[in-house]
Amino acid sequence: MDDRIPSILQALLRLQVPLQSDVLFATLDEAFPNGPDPRMGTCILSGLAKQSALDVACRVLSWHEHSKHKLNFYHYGAVMDACANSGRWTKAFELFSVMSEHHVESNTIIFNAAISACEKAGEWQKAMQLFAAMMQGR
């Protein structure tokens, strides 16, 4: 793991309130002058998920998209974890649409994180819908 990740995470978390997208993008551009690094991006998104920093994680994901970086299920899975940790089930559902638009297939990890977001928000019917969709896909 890159030694810069903790300092980058701290810098991003400081931008959380109020969320300053332009400063966040500039911070990421400075940290990654050659563009997004897929593994570092996943590590940063996972660290943000552990801090329940969903809004920041979504902006980091957006930065990756704007940088024309091909996102994969690891990136979306980390943001889904942030949805689960913050109990924001509606954002988890939105991410399914975004993943589909970017031709990223859902897998068990993605579904489990989204189901967890629904469960933490008390949205049992939505959780059961996701579970049924996951089982149909097998």
PDB file of N, CA and C in Angstrom, residues 17-98:
ATOM      1  N   VAL A  17     -16.959  19.040   5.308  1.00  0.00           N
ATOM      2  CA  VAL A  17     -17.976  19.982   5.761  1.00  0.00           C
ATOM      3  C   VAL A  17     -17.460  21.397   5.626  1.00  0.00           C
ATOM      4  N   PRO A  18     -18.016  22.264   4.831  1.00  0.00           N
ATOM      5  CA  PRO A  18     -18.915  21.907   3.733  1.00  0.00           C
ATOM      6  C   PRO A  18     -18.117  21.281   2.589  1.00  0.00           C
ATOM      7  N   LEU A  19     -18.753  20.388   1.877  1.00  0.00           N
ATOM      8  CA  LEU A  19     -18.058  19.679   0.806  1.00  0.00           C
ATOM      9  C   LEU A  19     -17.702  20.642  -0.321  1.00  0.00           C
ATOM     10  N   GLN A  20     -16.444  20.715  -0.613  1.00  0.00           N
ATOM     11  CA  GLN A  20     -15.928  21.633  -1.619  1.00  0.00           C
ATOM     12  C   GLN A  20     -15.376  20.825  -2.795  1.00  0.00           C
ATOM     13  N   SER A  21     -16.222  20.581  -3.782  1.00  0.00           N
ATOM     14  CA  SER A  21     -15.837  19.724  -4.903  1.00  0.00           C
ATOM     15  C   SER A  21     -14.604  20.230  -5.638  1.00  0.00           C
ATOM     16  N   ASP A  22     -14.547  21.536  -5.892  1.00  0.00           N
ATOM     17  CA  ASP A  22     -13.416  22.055  -6.650  1.00  0.00           C
ATOM     18  C   ASP A  22     -12.106  21.856  -5.900  1.00  0.00           C
ATOM     19  N   VAL A  23     -12.126  22.048  -4.592  1.00  0.00           N
ATOM     20  CA  VAL A  23     -10.922  21.837  -3.783  1.00  0.00           C
ATOM     21  C   VAL A  23     -10.598  20.347  -3.709  1.00  0.00           C
ATOM     22  N   LEU A  24     -11.641  19.527  -3.601  1.00  0.00           N
ATOM     23  CA  LEU A  24     -11.439  18.075  -3.561  1.00  0.00           C
ATOM     24  C   LEU A  24     -10.795  17.589  -4.858  1.00  0.00           C
ATOM     25  N   PHE A  25     -11.309  18.049  -6.002  1.00  0.00           N
ATOM     26  CA  PHE A  25     -10.735  17.647  -7.289  1.00  0.00           C
ATOM     27  C   PHE A  25      -9.295  18.135  -7.406  1.00  0.00           C
ATOM     28  N   ALA A  26      -9.019  19.350  -6.941  1.00  0.00           N
ATOM     29  CA  ALA A  26      -7.648  19.880  -6.992  1.00  0.00           C
ATOM     30  C   ALA A  26      -6.718  19.059  -6.098  1.00  0.00           C
ATOM     31  N   THR A  27      -7.213  18.643  -4.946  1.00  0.00           N
ATOM     32  CA  THR A  27      -6.419  17.814  -4.031  1.00  0.00           C
ATOM     33  C   THR A  27      -6.066  16.486  -4.694  1.00  0.00           C
ATOM     34  N   LEU A  28      -7.050  15.879  -5.358  1.00  0.00           N
ATOM     35  CA  LEU A  28      -6.805  14.609  -6.049  1.00  0.00           C
ATOM     36  C   LEU A  28      -5.878  14.793  -7.245  1.00  0.00           C
ATOM     37  N   ASP A  29      -6.064  15.884  -7.980  1.00  0.00           N
ATOM     38  CA  ASP A  29      -5.181  16.165  -9.119  1.00  0.00           C
ATOM     39  C   ASP A  29      -3.734  16.325  -8.662  1.00  0.00           C
ATOM     40  N   GLU A  30      -3.553  16.964  -7.522  1.00  0.00           N
ATOM     41  CA  GLU A  30      -2.202  17.157  -6.981  1.00  0.00           C
ATOM     42  C   GLU A  30      -1.613  15.834  -6.486  1.00  0.00           C
ATOM     43  N   ALA A  31      -2.441  15.026  -5.843  1.00  0.00           N
ATOM     44  CA  ALA A  31      -1.967  13.737  -5.324  1.00  0.00           C
ATOM     45  C   ALA A  31      -1.661  12.752  -6.446  1.00  0.00           C
ATOM     46  N   PHE A  32      -2.395  12.881  -7.554  1.00  0.00           N
ATOM     47  CA  PHE A  32      -2.241  11.961  -8.685  1.00  0.00           C
ATOM     48  C   PHE A  32      -2.017  12.756  -9.968  1.00  0.00           C
ATOM     49  N   PRO A  33      -0.842  13.348 -10.145  1.00  0.00           N
ATOM     50  CA  PRO A  33      -0.596  14.191 -11.322  1.00  0.00           C
ATOM     51  C   PRO A  33      -0.701  13.441 -12.643  1.00  0.00           C
ATOM     52  N   ASN A  34      -0.537  12.127 -12.630  1.00  0.00           N
ATOM     53  CA  ASN A  34      -0.639  11.329 -13.854  1.00  0.00           C
ATOM     54  C   ASN A  34      -2.021  10.727 -14.029  1.00  0.00           C
ATOM     55  N   GLY A  35      -2.985  11.201 -13.258  1.00  0.00           N
ATOM     56  CA  GLY A  35      -4.337  10.664 -13.323  1.00  0.00           C
ATOM     57  C   GLY A  35      -4.564   9.603 -12.275  1.00  0.00           C
ATOM     58  N   PRO A  36      -5.783   9.100 -12.215  1.00  0.00           N
ATOM     59  CA  PRO A  36      -6.150   8.127 -11.191  1.00  0.00           C
ATOM     60  C   PRO A  36      -5.344   6.834 -11.288  1.00  0.00           C
ATOM     61  N   ASP A  37      -5.022   6.320 -10.144  1.00  0.00           N
ATOM     62  CA  ASP A  37      -4.385   5.012 -10.030  1.00  0.00           C
ATOM     63  C   ASP A  37      -5.473   4.068  -9.511  1.00  0.00           C
ATOM     64  N   PRO A  38      -5.814   3.013 -10.256  1.00  0.00           N
ATOM     65  CA  PRO A  38      -6.943   2.155  -9.870  1.00  0.00           C
ATOM     66  C   PRO A  38      -6.845   1.583  -8.452  1.00  0.00           C
ATOM     67  N   ARG A  39      -5.700   1.063  -8.089  1.00  0.00           N
ATOM     68  CA  ARG A  39      -5.565   0.463  -6.746  1.00  0.00           C
ATOM     69  C   ARG A  39      -5.627   1.519  -5.654  1.00  0.00           C
ATOM     70  N   MET A  40      -4.939   2.639  -5.871  1.00  0.00           N
ATOM     71  CA  MET A  40      -4.975   3.723  -4.885  1.00  0.00           C
ATOM     72  C   MET A  40      -6.400   4.252  -4.753  1.00  0.00           C
ATOM     73  N   GLY A  41      -7.094   4.364  -5.879  1.00  0.00           N
ATOM     74  CA  GLY A  41      -8.479   4.832  -5.838  1.00  0.00           C
ATOM     75  C   GLY A  41      -9.352   3.927  -5.002  1.00  0.00           C
ATOM     76  N   THR A  42      -9.177   2.618  -5.167  1.00  0.00           N
ATOM     77  CA  THR A  42      -9.946   1.666  -4.378  1.00  0.00           C
ATOM     78  C   THR A  42      -9.605   1.798  -2.897  1.00  0.00           C
ATOM     79  N   CYS A  43      -8.326   1.938  -2.580  1.00  0.00           N
ATOM     80  CA  CYS A  43      -7.911   2.091  -1.180  1.00  0.00           C
ATOM     81  C   CYS A  43      -8.501   3.355  -0.565  1.00  0.00           C
ATOM     82  N   ILE A  44      -8.476   4.441  -1.309  1.00  0.00           N
ATOM     83  CA  ILE A  44      -9.022   5.705  -0.805  1.00  0.00           C
ATOM     84  C   ILE A  44     -10.534   5.589  -0.624  1.00  0.00           C
ATOM     85  N   LEU A  45     -11.224   5.022  -1.597  1.00  0.00           N
ATOM     86  CA  LEU A  45     -12.671   4.852  -1.477  1.00  0.00           C
ATOM     87  C   LEU A  45     -13.025   3.939  -0.298  1.00  0.00           C
ATOM     88  N   SER A  46     -12.245   2.886  -0.087  1.00  0.00           N
ATOM     89  CA  SER A  46     -12.497   1.988   1.045  1.00  0.00           C
ATOM     90  C   SER A  46     -12.276   2.714   2.367  1.00  0.00           C
ATOM     91  N   GLY A  47     -11.231   3.543   2.428  1.00  0.00           N
ATOM     92  CA  GLY A  47     -10.976   4.318   3.641  1.00  0.00           C
ATOM     93  C   GLY A  47     -12.097   5.302   3.922  1.00  0.00           C
ATOM     94  N   LEU A  48     -12.616   5.929   2.895  1.00  0.00           N
ATOM     95  CA  LEU A  48     -13.742   6.847   3.061  1.00  0.00           C
ATOM     96  C   LEU A  48     -14.988   6.092   3.507  1.00  0.00           C
ATOM     97  N   ALA A  49     -15.185   4.886   2.973  1.00  0.00           N
ATOM     98  CA  ALA A  49     -16.333   4.067   3.373  1.00  0.00           C
ATOM     99  C   ALA A  49     -16.269   3.736   4.863  1.00  0.00           C
ATOM    100  N   LYS A  50     -15.081   3.405   5.350  1.00  0.00           N
ATOM    101  CA  LYS A  50     -14.925   3.090   6.775  1.00  0.00           C
ATOM    102  C   LYS A  50     -15.247   4.283   7.657  1.00  0.00           C
ATOM    103  N   GLN A  51     -15.069   5.483   7.116  1.00  0.00           N
ATOM    104  CA  GLN A  51     -15.382   6.710   7.854  1.00  0.00           C
ATOM    105  C   GLN A  51     -16.833   7.171   7.606  1.00  0.00           C
ATOM    106  N   SER A  52     -17.595   6.375   6.868  1.00  0.00           N
ATOM    107  CA  SER A  52     -18.979   6.706   6.485  1.00  0.00           C
ATOM    108  C   SER A  52     -19.055   8.040   5.751  1.00  0.00           C
ATOM    109  N   ALA A  53     -18.017   8.360   5.008  1.00  0.00           N
ATOM    110  CA  ALA A  53     -17.941   9.622   4.267  1.00  0.00           C
ATOM    111  C   ALA A  53     -18.482   9.427   2.855  1.00  0.00           C
ATOM    112  N   LEU A  54     -19.763   9.158   2.762  1.00  0.00           N
ATOM    113  CA  LEU A  54     -20.377   8.825   1.479  1.00  0.00           C
ATOM    114  C   LEU A  54     -20.290   9.968   0.478  1.00  0.00           C
ATOM    115  N   ASP A  55     -20.573  11.180   0.905  1.00  0.00           N
ATOM    116  CA  ASP A  55     -20.553  12.300  -0.036  1.00  0.00           C
ATOM    117  C   ASP A  55     -19.162  12.508  -0.634  1.00  0.00           C
ATOM    118  N   VAL A  56     -18.137  12.380   0.200  1.00  0.00           N
ATOM    119  CA  VAL A  56     -16.766  12.521  -0.298  1.00  0.00           C
ATOM    120  C   VAL A  56     -16.438  11.359  -1.233  1.00  0.00           C
ATOM    121  N   ALA A  57     -16.831  10.143  -0.855  1.00  0.00           N
ATOM    122  CA  ALA A  57     -16.576   8.970  -1.697  1.00  0.00           C
ATOM    123  C   ALA A  57     -17.240   9.132  -3.066  1.00  0.00           C
ATOM    124  N   CYS A  58     -18.452   9.681  -3.092  1.00  0.00           N
ATOM    125  CA  CYS A  58     -19.144   9.896  -4.372  1.00  0.00           C
ATOM    126  C   CYS A  58     -18.406  10.913  -5.229  1.00  0.00           C
ATOM    127  N   ARG A  59     -17.852  11.933  -4.600  1.00  0.00           N
ATOM    128  CA  ARG A  59     -17.100  12.940  -5.355  1.00  0.00           C
ATOM    129  C   ARG A  59     -15.787  12.362  -5.874  1.00  0.00           C
ATOM    130  N   VAL A  60     -15.154  11.505  -5.090  1.00  0.00           N
ATOM    131  CA  VAL A  60     -13.923  10.848  -5.556  1.00  0.00           C
ATOM    132  C   VAL A  60     -14.263   9.948  -6.747  1.00  0.00           C
ATOM    133  N   LEU A  61     -15.370   9.229  -6.654  1.00  0.00           N
ATOM    134  CA  LEU A  61     -15.816   8.398  -7.771  1.00  0.00           C
ATOM    135  C   LEU A  61     -16.079   9.270  -9.003  1.00  0.00           C
ATOM    136  N   SER A  62     -16.699  10.416  -8.795  1.00  0.00           N
ATOM    137  CA  SER A  62     -16.956  11.355  -9.888  1.00  0.00           C
ATOM    138  C   SER A  62     -15.650  11.843 -10.511  1.00  0.00           C
ATOM    139  N   TRP A  63     -14.655  12.124  -9.669  1.00  0.00           N
ATOM    140  CA  TRP A  63     -13.344  12.560 -10.175  1.00  0.00           C
ATOM    141  C   TRP A  63     -12.750  11.480 -11.081  1.00  0.00           C
ATOM    142  N   HIS A  64     -12.871  10.215 -10.660  1.00  0.00           N
ATOM    143  CA  HIS A  64     -12.381   9.103 -11.490  1.00  0.00           C
ATOM    144  C   HIS A  64     -13.108   9.098 -12.835  1.00  0.00           C
ATOM    145  N   GLU A  65     -14.425   9.282 -12.806  1.00  0.00           N
ATOM    146  CA  GLU A  65     -15.211   9.282 -14.042  1.00  0.00           C
ATOM    147  C   GLU A  65     -14.781  10.421 -14.964  1.00  0.00           C
ATOM    148  N   HIS A  66     -14.617  11.611 -14.396  1.00  0.00           N
ATOM    149  CA  HIS A  66     -14.213  12.770 -15.202  1.00  0.00           C
ATOM    150  C   HIS A  66     -12.797  12.626 -15.742  1.00  0.00           C
ATOM    151  N   SER A  67     -11.990  11.822 -15.077  1.00  0.00           N
ATOM    152  CA  SER A  67     -10.612  11.595 -15.525  1.00  0.00           C
ATOM    153  C   SER A  67     -10.547  10.488 -16.573  1.00  0.00           C
ATOM    154  N   LYS A  68     -11.718  10.034 -17.014  1.00  0.00           N
ATOM    155  CA  LYS A  68     -11.816   8.983 -18.039  1.00  0.00           C
ATOM    156  C   LYS A  68     -11.175   7.670 -17.582  1.00  0.00           C
ATOM    157  N   HIS A  69     -11.167   7.461 -16.278  1.00  0.00           N
ATOM    158  CA  HIS A  69     -10.636   6.220 -15.718  1.00  0.00           C
ATOM    159  C   HIS A  69     -11.723   5.163 -15.744  1.00  0.00           C
ATOM    160  N   LYS A  70     -11.377   3.984 -16.209  1.00  0.00           N
ATOM    161  CA  LYS A  70     -12.351   2.900 -16.248  1.00  0.00           C
ATOM    162  C   LYS A  70     -12.557   2.378 -14.831  1.00  0.00           C
ATOM    163  N   LEU A  71     -13.766   2.524 -14.349  1.00  0.00           N
ATOM    164  CA  LEU A  71     -14.108   2.068 -13.007  1.00  0.00           C
ATOM    165  C   LEU A  71     -14.536   0.613 -13.055  1.00  0.00           C
ATOM    166  N   ASN A  72     -14.349  -0.071 -11.947  1.00  0.00           N
ATOM    167  CA  ASN A  72     -14.741  -1.472 -11.867  1.00  0.00           C
ATOM    168  C   ASN A  72     -15.551  -1.714 -10.592  1.00  0.00           C
ATOM    169  N   PHE A  73     -15.921  -2.957 -10.363  1.00  0.00           N
ATOM    170  CA  PHE A  73     -16.779  -3.254  -9.226  1.00  0.00           C
ATOM    171  C   PHE A  73     -16.090  -3.000  -7.891  1.00  0.00           C
ATOM    172  N   TYR A  74     -14.764  -2.982  -7.851  1.00  0.00           N
ATOM    173  CA  TYR A  74     -14.069  -2.649  -6.609  1.00  0.00           C
ATOM    174  C   TYR A  74     -14.360  -1.209  -6.205  1.00  0.00           C
ATOM    175  N   HIS A  75     -14.312  -0.297  -7.169  1.00  0.00           N
ATOM    176  CA  HIS A  75     -14.587   1.111  -6.883  1.00  0.00           C
ATOM    177  C   HIS A  75     -16.022   1.289  -6.408  1.00  0.00           C
ATOM    178  N   TYR A  76     -16.956   0.716  -7.178  1.00  0.00           N
ATOM    179  CA  TYR A  76     -18.360   0.849  -6.806  1.00  0.00           C
ATOM    180  C   TYR A  76     -18.664   0.105  -5.505  1.00  0.00           C
ATOM    181  N   GLY A  77     -18.006  -1.015  -5.289  1.00  0.00           N
ATOM    182  CA  GLY A  77     -18.207  -1.766  -4.043  1.00  0.00           C
ATOM    183  C   GLY A  77     -17.810  -0.952  -2.824  1.00  0.00           C
ATOM    184  N   ALA A  78     -16.719  -0.222  -2.929  1.00  0.00           N
ATOM    185  CA  ALA A  78     -16.277   0.618  -1.811  1.00  0.00           C
ATOM    186  C   ALA A  78     -17.300   1.721  -1.534  1.00  0.00           C
ATOM    187  N   VAL A  79     -17.846   2.316  -2.597  1.00  0.00           N
ATOM    188  CA  VAL A  79     -18.852   3.363  -2.396  1.00  0.00           C
ATOM    189  C   VAL A  79     -20.153   2.750  -1.869  1.00  0.00           C
ATOM    190  N   MET A  80     -20.482   1.544  -2.316  1.00  0.00           N
ATOM    191  CA  MET A  80     -21.650   0.841  -1.759  1.00  0.00           C
ATOM    192  C   MET A  80     -21.451   0.596  -0.261  1.00  0.00           C
ATOM    193  N   ASP A  81     -20.234   0.270   0.141  1.00  0.00           N
ATOM    194  CA  ASP A  81     -19.946   0.105   1.571  1.00  0.00           C
ATOM    195  C   ASP A  81     -20.184   1.413   2.321  1.00  0.00           C
ATOM    196  N   ALA A  82     -19.808   2.528   1.702  1.00  0.00           N
ATOM    197  CA  ALA A  82     -20.069   3.837   2.320  1.00  0.00           C
ATOM    198  C   ALA A  82     -21.580   4.059   2.455  1.00  0.00           C
ATOM    199  N   CYS A  83     -22.354   3.626   1.455  1.00  0.00           N
ATOM    200  CA  CYS A  83     -23.820   3.711   1.543  1.00  0.00           C
ATOM    201  C   CYS A  83     -24.318   2.895   2.730  1.00  0.00           C
ATOM    202  N   ALA A  84     -23.794   1.688   2.851  1.00  0.00           N
ATOM    203  CA  ALA A  84     -24.211   0.812   3.952  1.00  0.00           C
ATOM    204  C   ALA A  84     -23.825   1.414   5.297  1.00  0.00           C
ATOM    205  N   ASN A  85     -22.605   1.913   5.406  1.00  0.00           N
ATOM    206  CA  ASN A  85     -22.138   2.469   6.676  1.00  0.00           C
ATOM    207  C   ASN A  85     -22.895   3.724   7.087  1.00  0.00           C
ATOM    208  N   SER A  86     -23.430   4.435   6.104  1.00  0.00           N
ATOM    209  CA  SER A  86     -24.175   5.651   6.416  1.00  0.00           C
ATOM    210  C   SER A  86     -25.693   5.436   6.340  1.00  0.00           C
ATOM    211  N   GLY A  87     -26.108   4.197   5.998  1.00  0.00           N
ATOM    212  CA  GLY A  87     -27.537   3.876   5.942  1.00  0.00           C
ATOM    213  C   GLY A  87     -28.288   4.588   4.829  1.00  0.00           C
ATOM    214  N   ARG A  88     -27.594   4.944   3.766  1.00  0.00           N
ATOM    215  CA  ARG A  88     -28.215   5.696   2.661  1.00  0.00           C
ATOM    216  C   ARG A  88     -28.578   4.744   1.522  1.00  0.00           C
ATOM    217  N   TRP A  89     -29.666   4.020   1.713  1.00  0.00           N
ATOM    218  CA  TRP A  89     -30.077   3.003   0.769  1.00  0.00           C
ATOM    219  C   TRP A  89     -30.459   3.589  -0.591  1.00  0.00           C
ATOM    220  N   THR A  90     -31.011   4.802  -0.628  1.00  0.00           N
ATOM    221  CA  THR A  90     -31.406   5.373  -1.921  1.00  0.00           C
ATOM    222  C   THR A  90     -30.185   5.624  -2.803  1.00  0.00           C
ATOM    223  N   LYS A  91     -29.090   6.032  -2.186  1.00  0.00           N
ATOM    224  CA  LYS A  91     -27.853   6.247  -2.954  1.00  0.00           C
ATOM    225  C   LYS A  91     -27.333   4.917  -3.496  1.00  0.00           C
ATOM    226  N   ALA A  92     -27.489   3.857  -2.716  1.00  0.00           N
ATOM    227  CA  ALA A  92     -27.071   2.523  -3.179  1.00  0.00           C
ATOM    228  C   ALA A  92     -27.845   2.139  -4.443  1.00  0.00           C
ATOM    229  N   PHE A  93     -29.156   2.420  -4.457  1.00  0.00           N
ATOM    230  CA  PHE A  93     -29.953   2.119  -5.637  1.00  0.00           C
ATOM    231  C   PHE A  93     -29.504   2.971  -6.823  1.00  0.00           C
ATOM    232  N   GLU A  94     -29.182   4.244  -6.577  1.00  0.00           N
ATOM    233  CA  GLU A  94     -28.689   5.110  -7.645  1.00  0.00           C
ATOM    234  C   GLU A  94     -27.402   4.554  -8.250  1.00  0.00           C
ATOM    235  N   LEU A  95     -26.547   4.020  -7.398  1.00  0.00           N
ATOM    236  CA  LEU A  95     -25.271   3.487  -7.883  1.00  0.00           C
ATOM    237  C   LEU A  95     -25.464   2.307  -8.830  1.00  0.00           C
ATOM    238  N   PHE A  96     -26.519   1.508  -8.602  1.00  0.00           N
ATOM    239  CA  PHE A  96     -26.797   0.409  -9.531  1.00  0.00           C
ATOM    240  C   PHE A  96     -27.031   0.952 -10.937  1.00  0.00           C
ATOM    241  N   SER A  97     -27.769   2.053 -11.041  1.00  0.00           N
ATOM    242  CA  SER A  97     -28.022   2.662 -12.353  1.00  0.00           C
ATOM    243  C   SER A  97     -26.737   3.178 -12.978  1.00  0.00           C
ATOM    244  N   VAL A  98     -25.925   3.843 -12.165  1.00  0.00           N
ATOM    245  CA  VAL A  98     -24.656   4.390 -12.661  1.00  0.00           C
ATOM    246  C   VAL A  98     -23.747   3.259 -13.135  1.00  0.00           C
TER     247      VAL A  98
END
